[in-house]
Coordinates of C-alpha atoms in Angstrom, one line a residue:
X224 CA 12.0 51.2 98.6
X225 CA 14.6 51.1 95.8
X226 CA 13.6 53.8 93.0
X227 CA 15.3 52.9 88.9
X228 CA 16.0 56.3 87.6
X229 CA 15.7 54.9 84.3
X230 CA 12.0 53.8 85.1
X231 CA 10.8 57.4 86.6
X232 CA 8.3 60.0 84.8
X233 CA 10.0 62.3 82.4
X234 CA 8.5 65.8 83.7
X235 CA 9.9 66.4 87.2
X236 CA 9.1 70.1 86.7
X237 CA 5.3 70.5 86.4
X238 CA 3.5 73.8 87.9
X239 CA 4.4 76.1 90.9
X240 CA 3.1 74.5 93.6
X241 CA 1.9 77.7 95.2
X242 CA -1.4 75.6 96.6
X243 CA 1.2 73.1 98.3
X244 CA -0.3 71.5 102.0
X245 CA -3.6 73.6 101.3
X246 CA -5.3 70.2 102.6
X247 CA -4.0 70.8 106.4
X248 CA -2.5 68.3 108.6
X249 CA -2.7 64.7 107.5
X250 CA -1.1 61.3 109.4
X251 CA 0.4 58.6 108.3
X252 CA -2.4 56.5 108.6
X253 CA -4.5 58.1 105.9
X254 CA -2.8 56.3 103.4
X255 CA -0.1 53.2 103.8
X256 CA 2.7 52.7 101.8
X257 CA 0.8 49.4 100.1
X258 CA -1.2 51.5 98.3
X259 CA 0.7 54.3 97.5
X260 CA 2.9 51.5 95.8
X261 CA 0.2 50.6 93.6
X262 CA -0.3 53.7 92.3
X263 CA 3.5 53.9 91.9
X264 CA 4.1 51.2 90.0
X265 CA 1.5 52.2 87.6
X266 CA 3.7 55.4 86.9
X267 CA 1.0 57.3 88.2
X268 CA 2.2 61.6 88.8
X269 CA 0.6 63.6 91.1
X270 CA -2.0 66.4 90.2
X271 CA 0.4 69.2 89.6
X272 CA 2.2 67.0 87.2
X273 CA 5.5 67.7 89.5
X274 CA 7.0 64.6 91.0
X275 CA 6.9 60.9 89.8
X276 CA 4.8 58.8 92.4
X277 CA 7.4 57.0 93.0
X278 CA 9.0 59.2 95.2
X279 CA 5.5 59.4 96.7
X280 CA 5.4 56.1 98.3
X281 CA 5.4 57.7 102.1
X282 CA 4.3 61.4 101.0
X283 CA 1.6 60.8 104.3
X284 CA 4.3 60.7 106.6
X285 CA 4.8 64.2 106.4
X286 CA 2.8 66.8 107.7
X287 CA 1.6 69.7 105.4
X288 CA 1.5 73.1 106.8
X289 CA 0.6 75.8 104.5
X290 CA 2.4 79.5 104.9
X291 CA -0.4 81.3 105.9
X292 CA -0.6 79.0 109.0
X293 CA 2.8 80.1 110.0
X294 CA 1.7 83.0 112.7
X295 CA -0.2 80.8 114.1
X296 CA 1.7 77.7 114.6
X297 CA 3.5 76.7 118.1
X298 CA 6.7 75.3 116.2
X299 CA 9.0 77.5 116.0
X300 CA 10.5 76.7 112.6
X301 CA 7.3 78.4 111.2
X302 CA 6.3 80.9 114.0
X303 CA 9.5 82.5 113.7
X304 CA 9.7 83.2 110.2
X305 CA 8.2 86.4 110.2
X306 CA 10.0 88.0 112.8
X307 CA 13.1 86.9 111.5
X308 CA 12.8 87.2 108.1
X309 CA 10.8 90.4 107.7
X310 CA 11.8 90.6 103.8
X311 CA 10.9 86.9 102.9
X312 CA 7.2 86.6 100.9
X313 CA 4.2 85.7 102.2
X314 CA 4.2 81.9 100.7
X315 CA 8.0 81.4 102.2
X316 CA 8.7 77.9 102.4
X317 CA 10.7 76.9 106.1
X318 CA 13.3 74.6 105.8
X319 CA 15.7 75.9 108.2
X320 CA 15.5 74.7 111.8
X321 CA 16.6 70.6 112.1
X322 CA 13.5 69.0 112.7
X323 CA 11.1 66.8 110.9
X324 CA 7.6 67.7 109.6
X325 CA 6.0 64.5 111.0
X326 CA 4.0 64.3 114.3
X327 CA 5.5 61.4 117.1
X328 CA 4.9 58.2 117.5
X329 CA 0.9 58.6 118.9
X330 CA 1.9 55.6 121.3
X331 CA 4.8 57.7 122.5
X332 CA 2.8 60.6 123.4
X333 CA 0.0 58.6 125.1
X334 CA 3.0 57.0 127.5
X335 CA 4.2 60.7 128.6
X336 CA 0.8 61.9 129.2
X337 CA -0.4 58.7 131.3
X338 CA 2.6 59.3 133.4
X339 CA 2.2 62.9 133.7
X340 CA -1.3 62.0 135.0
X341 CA 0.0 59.4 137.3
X342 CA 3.3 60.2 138.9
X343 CA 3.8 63.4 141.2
X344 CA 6.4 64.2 143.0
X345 CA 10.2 63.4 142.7
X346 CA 11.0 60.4 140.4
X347 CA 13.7 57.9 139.9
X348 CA 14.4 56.2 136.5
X349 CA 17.3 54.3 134.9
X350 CA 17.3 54.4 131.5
X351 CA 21.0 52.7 130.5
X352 CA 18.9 49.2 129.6
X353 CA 16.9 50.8 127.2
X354 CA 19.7 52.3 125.9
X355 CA 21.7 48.9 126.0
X356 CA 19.0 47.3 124.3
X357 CA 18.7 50.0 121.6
X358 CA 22.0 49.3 120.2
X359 CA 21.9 45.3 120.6
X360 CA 19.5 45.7 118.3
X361 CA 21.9 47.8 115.7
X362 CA 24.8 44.9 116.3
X363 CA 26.3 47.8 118.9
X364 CA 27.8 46.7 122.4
X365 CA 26.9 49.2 125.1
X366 CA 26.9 48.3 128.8
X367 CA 23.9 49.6 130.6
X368 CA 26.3 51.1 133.3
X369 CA 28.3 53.4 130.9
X370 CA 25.1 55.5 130.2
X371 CA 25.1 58.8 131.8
X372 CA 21.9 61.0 131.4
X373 CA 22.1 64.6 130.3
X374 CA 19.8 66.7 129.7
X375 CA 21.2 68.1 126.0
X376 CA 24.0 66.9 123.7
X377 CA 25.2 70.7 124.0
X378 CA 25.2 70.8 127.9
X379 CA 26.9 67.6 127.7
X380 CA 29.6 68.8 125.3
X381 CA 29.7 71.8 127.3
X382 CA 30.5 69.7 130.3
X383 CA 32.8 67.6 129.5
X384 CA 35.3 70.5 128.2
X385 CA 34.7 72.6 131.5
X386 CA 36.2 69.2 133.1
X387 CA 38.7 68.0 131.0
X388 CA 40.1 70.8 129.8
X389 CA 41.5 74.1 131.0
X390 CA 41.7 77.7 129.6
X391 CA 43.5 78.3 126.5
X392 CA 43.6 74.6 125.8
X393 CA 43.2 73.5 122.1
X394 CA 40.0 71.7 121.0
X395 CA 40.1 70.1 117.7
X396 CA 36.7 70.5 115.5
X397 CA 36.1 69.7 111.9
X398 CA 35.0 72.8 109.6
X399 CA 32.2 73.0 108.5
X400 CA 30.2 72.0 111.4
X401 CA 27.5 72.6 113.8
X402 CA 27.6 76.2 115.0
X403 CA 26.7 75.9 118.7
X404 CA 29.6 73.0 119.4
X405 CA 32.4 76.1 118.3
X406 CA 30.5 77.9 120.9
X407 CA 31.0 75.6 123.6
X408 CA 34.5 76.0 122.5
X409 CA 34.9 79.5 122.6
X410 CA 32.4 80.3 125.4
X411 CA 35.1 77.9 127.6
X412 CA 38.2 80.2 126.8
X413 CA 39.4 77.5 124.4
X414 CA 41.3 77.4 121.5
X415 CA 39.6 76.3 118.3
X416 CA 41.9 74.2 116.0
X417 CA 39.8 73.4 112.6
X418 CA 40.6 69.7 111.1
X419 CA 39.5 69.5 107.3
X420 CA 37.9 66.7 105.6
X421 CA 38.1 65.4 102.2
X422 CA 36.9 62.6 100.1
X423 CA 39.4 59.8 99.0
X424 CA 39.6 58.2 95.7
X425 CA 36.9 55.1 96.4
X426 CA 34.6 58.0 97.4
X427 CA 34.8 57.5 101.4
X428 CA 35.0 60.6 103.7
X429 CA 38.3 60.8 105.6
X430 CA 40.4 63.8 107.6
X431 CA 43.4 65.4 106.3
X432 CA 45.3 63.7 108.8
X433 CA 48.3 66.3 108.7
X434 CA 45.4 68.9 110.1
X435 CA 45.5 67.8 113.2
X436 CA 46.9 68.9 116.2
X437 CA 48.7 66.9 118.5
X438 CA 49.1 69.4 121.4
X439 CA 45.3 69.5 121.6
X440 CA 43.3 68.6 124.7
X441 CA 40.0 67.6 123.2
X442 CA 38.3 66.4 119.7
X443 CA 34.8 67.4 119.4
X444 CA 33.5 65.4 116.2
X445 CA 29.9 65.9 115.8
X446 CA 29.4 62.7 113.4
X447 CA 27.2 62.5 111.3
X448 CA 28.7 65.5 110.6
X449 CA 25.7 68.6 110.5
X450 CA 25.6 70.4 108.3
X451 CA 27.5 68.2 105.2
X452 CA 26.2 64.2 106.3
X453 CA 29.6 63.3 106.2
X454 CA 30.4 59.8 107.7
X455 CA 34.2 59.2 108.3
X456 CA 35.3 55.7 106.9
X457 CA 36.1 53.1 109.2
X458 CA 39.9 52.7 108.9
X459 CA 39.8 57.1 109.3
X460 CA 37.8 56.6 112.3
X461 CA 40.5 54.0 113.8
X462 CA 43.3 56.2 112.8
X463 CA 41.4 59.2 114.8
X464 CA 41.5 57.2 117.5
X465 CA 44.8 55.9 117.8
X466 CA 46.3 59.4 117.2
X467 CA 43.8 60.9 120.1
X468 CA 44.5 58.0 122.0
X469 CA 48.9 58.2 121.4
X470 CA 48.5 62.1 122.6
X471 CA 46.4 61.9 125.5
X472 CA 43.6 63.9 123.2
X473 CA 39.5 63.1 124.6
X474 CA 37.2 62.5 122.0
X475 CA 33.9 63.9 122.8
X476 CA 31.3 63.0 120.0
X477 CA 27.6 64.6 119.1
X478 CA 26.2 61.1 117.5
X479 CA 22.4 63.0 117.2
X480 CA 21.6 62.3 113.4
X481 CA 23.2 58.8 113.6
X482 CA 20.0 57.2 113.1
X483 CA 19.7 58.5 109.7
X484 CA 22.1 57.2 107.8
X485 CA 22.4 56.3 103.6
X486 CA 25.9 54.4 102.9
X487 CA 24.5 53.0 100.2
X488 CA 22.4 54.5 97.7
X489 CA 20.1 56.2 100.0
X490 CA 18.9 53.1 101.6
X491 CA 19.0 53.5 105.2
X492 CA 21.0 51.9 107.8
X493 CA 21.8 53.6 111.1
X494 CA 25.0 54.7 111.8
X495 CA 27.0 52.5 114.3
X496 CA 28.9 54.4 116.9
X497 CA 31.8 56.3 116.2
X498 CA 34.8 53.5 116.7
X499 CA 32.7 50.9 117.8
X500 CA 34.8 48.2 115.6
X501 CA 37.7 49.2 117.6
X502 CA 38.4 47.3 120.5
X503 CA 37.5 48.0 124.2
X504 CA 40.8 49.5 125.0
X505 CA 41.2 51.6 122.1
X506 CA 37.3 53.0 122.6
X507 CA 38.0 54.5 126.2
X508 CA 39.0 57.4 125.1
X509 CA 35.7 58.9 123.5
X510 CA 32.3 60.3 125.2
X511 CA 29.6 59.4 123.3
X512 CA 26.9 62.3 123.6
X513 CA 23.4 61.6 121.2
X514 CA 19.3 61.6 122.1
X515 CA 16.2 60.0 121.5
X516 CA 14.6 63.6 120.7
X517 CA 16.3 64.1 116.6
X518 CA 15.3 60.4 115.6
X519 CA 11.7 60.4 116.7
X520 CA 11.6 64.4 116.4
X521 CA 10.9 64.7 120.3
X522 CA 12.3 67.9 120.9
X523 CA 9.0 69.2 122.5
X524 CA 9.5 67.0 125.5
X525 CA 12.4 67.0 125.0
X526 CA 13.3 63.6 124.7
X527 CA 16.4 62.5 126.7
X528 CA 19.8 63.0 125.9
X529 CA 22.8 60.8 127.2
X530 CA 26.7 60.2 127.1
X531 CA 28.0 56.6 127.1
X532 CA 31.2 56.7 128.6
X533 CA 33.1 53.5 128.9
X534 CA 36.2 54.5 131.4
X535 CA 34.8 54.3 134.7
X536 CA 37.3 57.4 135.7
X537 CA 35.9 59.3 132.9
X538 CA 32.2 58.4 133.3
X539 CA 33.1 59.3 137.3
X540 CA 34.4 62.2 136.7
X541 CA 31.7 63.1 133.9
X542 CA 28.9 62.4 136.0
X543 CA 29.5 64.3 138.8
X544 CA 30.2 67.4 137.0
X545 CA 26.6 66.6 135.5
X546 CA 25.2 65.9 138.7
X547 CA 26.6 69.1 140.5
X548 CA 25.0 71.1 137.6
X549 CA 21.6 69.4 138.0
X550 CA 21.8 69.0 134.3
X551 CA 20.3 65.2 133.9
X552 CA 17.7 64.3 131.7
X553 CA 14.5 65.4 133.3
X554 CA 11.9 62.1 134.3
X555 CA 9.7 63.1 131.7
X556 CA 12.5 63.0 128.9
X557 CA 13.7 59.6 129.8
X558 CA 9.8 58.1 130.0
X559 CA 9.9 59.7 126.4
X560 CA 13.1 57.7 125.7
X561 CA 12.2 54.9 127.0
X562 CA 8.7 54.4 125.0
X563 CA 10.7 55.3 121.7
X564 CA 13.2 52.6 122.2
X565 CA 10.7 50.0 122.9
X566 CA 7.9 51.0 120.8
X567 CA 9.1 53.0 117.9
X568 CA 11.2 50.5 115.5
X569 CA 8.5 50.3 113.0
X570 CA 8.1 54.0 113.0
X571 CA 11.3 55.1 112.4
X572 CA 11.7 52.7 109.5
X573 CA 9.1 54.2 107.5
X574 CA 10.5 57.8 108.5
X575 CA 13.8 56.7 107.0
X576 CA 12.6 55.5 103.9
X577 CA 11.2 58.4 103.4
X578 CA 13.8 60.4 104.6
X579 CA 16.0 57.6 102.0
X580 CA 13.4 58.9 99.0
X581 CA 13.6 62.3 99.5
X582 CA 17.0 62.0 98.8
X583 CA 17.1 60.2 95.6
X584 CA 14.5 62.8 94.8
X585 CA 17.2 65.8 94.9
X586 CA 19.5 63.7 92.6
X587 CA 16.9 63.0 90.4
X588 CA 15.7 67.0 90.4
X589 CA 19.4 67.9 89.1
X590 CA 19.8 64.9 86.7
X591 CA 16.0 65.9 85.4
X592 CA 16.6 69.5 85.0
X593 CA 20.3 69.5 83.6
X594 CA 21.8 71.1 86.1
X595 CA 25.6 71.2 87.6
X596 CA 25.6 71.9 90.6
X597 CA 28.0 71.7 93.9
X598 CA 26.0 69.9 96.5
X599 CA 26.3 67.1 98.9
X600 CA 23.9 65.3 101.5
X601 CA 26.7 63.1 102.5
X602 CA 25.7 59.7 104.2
X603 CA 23.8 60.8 106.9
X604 CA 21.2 62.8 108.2
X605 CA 18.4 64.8 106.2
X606 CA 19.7 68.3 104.6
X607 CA 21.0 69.6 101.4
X608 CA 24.0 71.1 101.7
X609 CA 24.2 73.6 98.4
X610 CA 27.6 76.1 97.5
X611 CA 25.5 79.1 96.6
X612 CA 28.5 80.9 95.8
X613 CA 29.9 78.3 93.1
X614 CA 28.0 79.5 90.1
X615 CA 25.0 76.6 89.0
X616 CA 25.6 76.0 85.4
X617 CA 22.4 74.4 83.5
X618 CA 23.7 72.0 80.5
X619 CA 20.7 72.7 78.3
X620 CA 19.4 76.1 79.6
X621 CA 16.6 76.5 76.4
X622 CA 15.4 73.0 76.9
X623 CA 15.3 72.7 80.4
X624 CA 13.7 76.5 81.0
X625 CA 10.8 75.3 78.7
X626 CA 10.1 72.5 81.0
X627 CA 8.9 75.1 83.5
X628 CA 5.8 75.8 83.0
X629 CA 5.8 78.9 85.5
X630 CA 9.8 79.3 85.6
X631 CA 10.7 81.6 82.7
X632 CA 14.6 81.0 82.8
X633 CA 17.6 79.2 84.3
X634 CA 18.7 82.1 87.1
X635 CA 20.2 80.3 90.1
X636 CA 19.9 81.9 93.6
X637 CA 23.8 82.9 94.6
X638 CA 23.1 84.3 98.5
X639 CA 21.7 83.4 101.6
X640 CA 19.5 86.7 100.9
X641 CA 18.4 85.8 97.4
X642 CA 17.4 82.8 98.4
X643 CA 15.1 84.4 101.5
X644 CA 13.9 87.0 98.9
X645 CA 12.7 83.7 96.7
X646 CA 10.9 82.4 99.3
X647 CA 13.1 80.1 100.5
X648 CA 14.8 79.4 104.1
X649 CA 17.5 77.7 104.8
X650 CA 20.3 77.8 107.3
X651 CA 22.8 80.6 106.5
X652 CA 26.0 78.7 106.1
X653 CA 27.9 81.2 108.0
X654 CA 26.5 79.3 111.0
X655 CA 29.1 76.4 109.9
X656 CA 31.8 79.1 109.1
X657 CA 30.8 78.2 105.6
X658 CA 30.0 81.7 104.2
X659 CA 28.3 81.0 100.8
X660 CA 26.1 77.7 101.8
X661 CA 22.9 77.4 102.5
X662 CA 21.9 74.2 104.6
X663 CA 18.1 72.9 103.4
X664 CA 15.8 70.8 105.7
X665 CA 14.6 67.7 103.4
X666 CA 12.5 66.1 106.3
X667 CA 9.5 67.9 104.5
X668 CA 7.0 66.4 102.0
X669 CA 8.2 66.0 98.6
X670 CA 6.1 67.9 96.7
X671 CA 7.9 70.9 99.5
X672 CA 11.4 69.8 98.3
X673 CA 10.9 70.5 94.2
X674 CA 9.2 73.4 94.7
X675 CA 11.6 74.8 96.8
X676 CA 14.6 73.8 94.2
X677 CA 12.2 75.4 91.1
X678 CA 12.2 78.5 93.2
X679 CA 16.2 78.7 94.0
X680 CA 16.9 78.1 89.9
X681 CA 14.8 79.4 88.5
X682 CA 12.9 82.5 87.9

């Protein structure tokens, strides 16, 4: 739902919210959206005073987990925080590894178990007409035939540069990005060649064409980019493509988050695939990689993972290197896919309008508080990306200090290790070769959000 900043509560600030998911694990059920409207409309702010209510519309989406429940806990976003972050506080809020705090679709989880209980031995499944059908619905031609199963974006990425591409070969990445896709780079004997991106004067994200490489083998673009959300314009993306395609260069593409995107003003709207407005001919050139298990937070299963390759040599070729590897999607992933597709549309709307209004909540949070900061969230995806290193400036530091009623001063955090000492994990931006960021996890209830931000400005 829309949110007018010029009709939202004054105080954003309100109390530490030390006692924050106390109340244990709650569904979405408990409380629909209709009524949390009502209460919104009325300008109604929660107990502690911290966040208007309307950013609280789909708070019951998330699941609350409290700190002291982290030992305990199977995920490992929580369970691990101990071990690997002896130093951080005993109320340390996780907001590092890229899932969401929501349970699955119930109706998802009852379709796995029924088949576990039901089917034994060796399975067969198809799963390219769910696929197909899946991006009908998002306007998105895909032939059923072009979908290849894997069982992980990575392994695909993996993959498809141990066939196409020899040792010492250059591979084309943009910078920052996902850590683990420059592995598959490196751990292949390749050469990394880093393509920058910048922002052009209507605001659009575009790449510094005169970056690129043209003796380069391969392009792998994870887009949505991870960790900035960054969404290449459409005339970039066709220009990418016709210089790949002019120099014989394969784009392989980790499309994972593109069901999260914001192009405008945090509303969502999914992203379509990368080049899809081109034409047929111009498209054979790319390997699509994504998975069913980021959008309906699957990764338990996992859900399955897939290519869509249209060139039948490629998706040959592609396949049997796949096959020979035994790395296909497992039976149980692509049941898990295929209940998603068919059954979770409604469900993932509501996860993106919260996902949509937990972003307009970070804006509002800086605008609230006074404070200049360099951030983005791009248009796509669900982290805050924050330059720790780039010193936060607060326009009003006095006024907005006394807004806090348990924050004494304006004192941003300005390392990955101040922010862990504050109680506060993120993803160290040195896993993006961006030393000085720190990536935050906003698929989190609200309430999680601002008192994670109080905690990294203030002290």
């Amino acid at each position: 739902m829309p949110c007018s900043m010029d009709s939202l509560g004054k105080d954003i600030s309100g109390t530490e919210i030390s006692d924050l998911n106390s109340s244990g694990t709650e569904s979405c059920s408990k409380n629909s959206p209709d009524s949390a409207l009502a209460g919104a409309k009325a300008g109604a702010m929660t107990e502690a005073g911290a966040v208007p209510a309307e950013f609280l519309i789909y708070q019951d989406v998330w699941e609350r987990v409290h700190p002291h429940e982290y030992d305990v806990s199977s995920r490992f976003k929580f369970s691990a925080v101990s071990s690997r972050y002896p130093k951080a506080p005993a109320d340390t809020i996780a907001m590092w590894i890229a899932d969401m705090d929501t349970k699955p679709l119930p109706e998802i989880s009852a379709y796995v178990a029924d088949t576990v209980q039901n089917a034994y031995g060796y399975q067969d499944s198809d799963m390219g007409e769910a696929v197909q059908r899946w991006f009908e619905a998002q306007q998105c031609s895909v032939s059923s035939g072009s979908v290849v199963s894997v069982a992980s974006v990575i392994s695909a990425v993996d993959v498809a540069l141990k066939t196409f591409c020899v040792s010492g070969d250059e591979v084309m990445v943009l910078t920052p990005t996902y850590g683990p896709l420059v592995d598959c780079i490196n751990n292949n004997s390749l050469k990394v060649h880093a393509v920058n991106t910048k922002r052009d004067e209507n605001g659009d994200d575009t790449i510094d064409l005169s970056s690129l490489s043209k003796n380069a083998t391969a392009f792998v673009l994870c887009h949505p980019n991870n960790p900035t959300g960054q969404v290449l314009s459409a005339s970039c993306q066709s220009e990418l493509i016709q210089f790949c395609n002019e120099h014989g260069i394969l784009i392989i593409t980790d499309e994972i988050h593109s069901e999260f995107g914001f192009l405008s003003n945090d509303e969502p709207l999914p992203i379509p695939l990368f080049g899809s407005h081109c034409d047929a001919v111009a498209q054979k050139g790319i390997i699509h990689t994504s998975s069913v298990s980021k959008a309906f937070n699957l990764a338990a299963i996992p859900g399955a993972s897939y290519a869509i390759i249209e060139d039948p040599v490629i998706r040959a070729k592609f396949s049997t290197a796949i096959a020979s590897r035994h790395l296909e999607a497992s039976y149980l992933s692509q049941v898990a896919l295929k209940a998603a597709y068919s059954l979770g549309h409604t469900w993932l709307d509501n996860i993106r309008k919260a996902l949509g209004l937990n972003r307009k909540l970070v804006h509002f949070y800086f605008r609230q508080q006074n404070i200049n900061c360099e951030y983005t969230m791009g248009k796509a995806g669900y982290f805050l990306w924050l330059n720790l290193s780039k010193t936060a400036t607060c326009i009003d530091e006095k006024a907005s200090a006394s807004k806090m009623s348990q924050k004494s001063v304006f004192n941003p955090a300005s390392t990955f290790d101040s922010c862990v000492s504050r109680g506060v994990i993120g993803s160290d931006g040195n896993q993006f070769n961006a030393p000085g960021w720190i990536r935050l996890n906003l698929a989190c209830h609200p309430l999680q959000i601002v008192n994670a931000l109080d905690r990294l400005f203030f002290r």
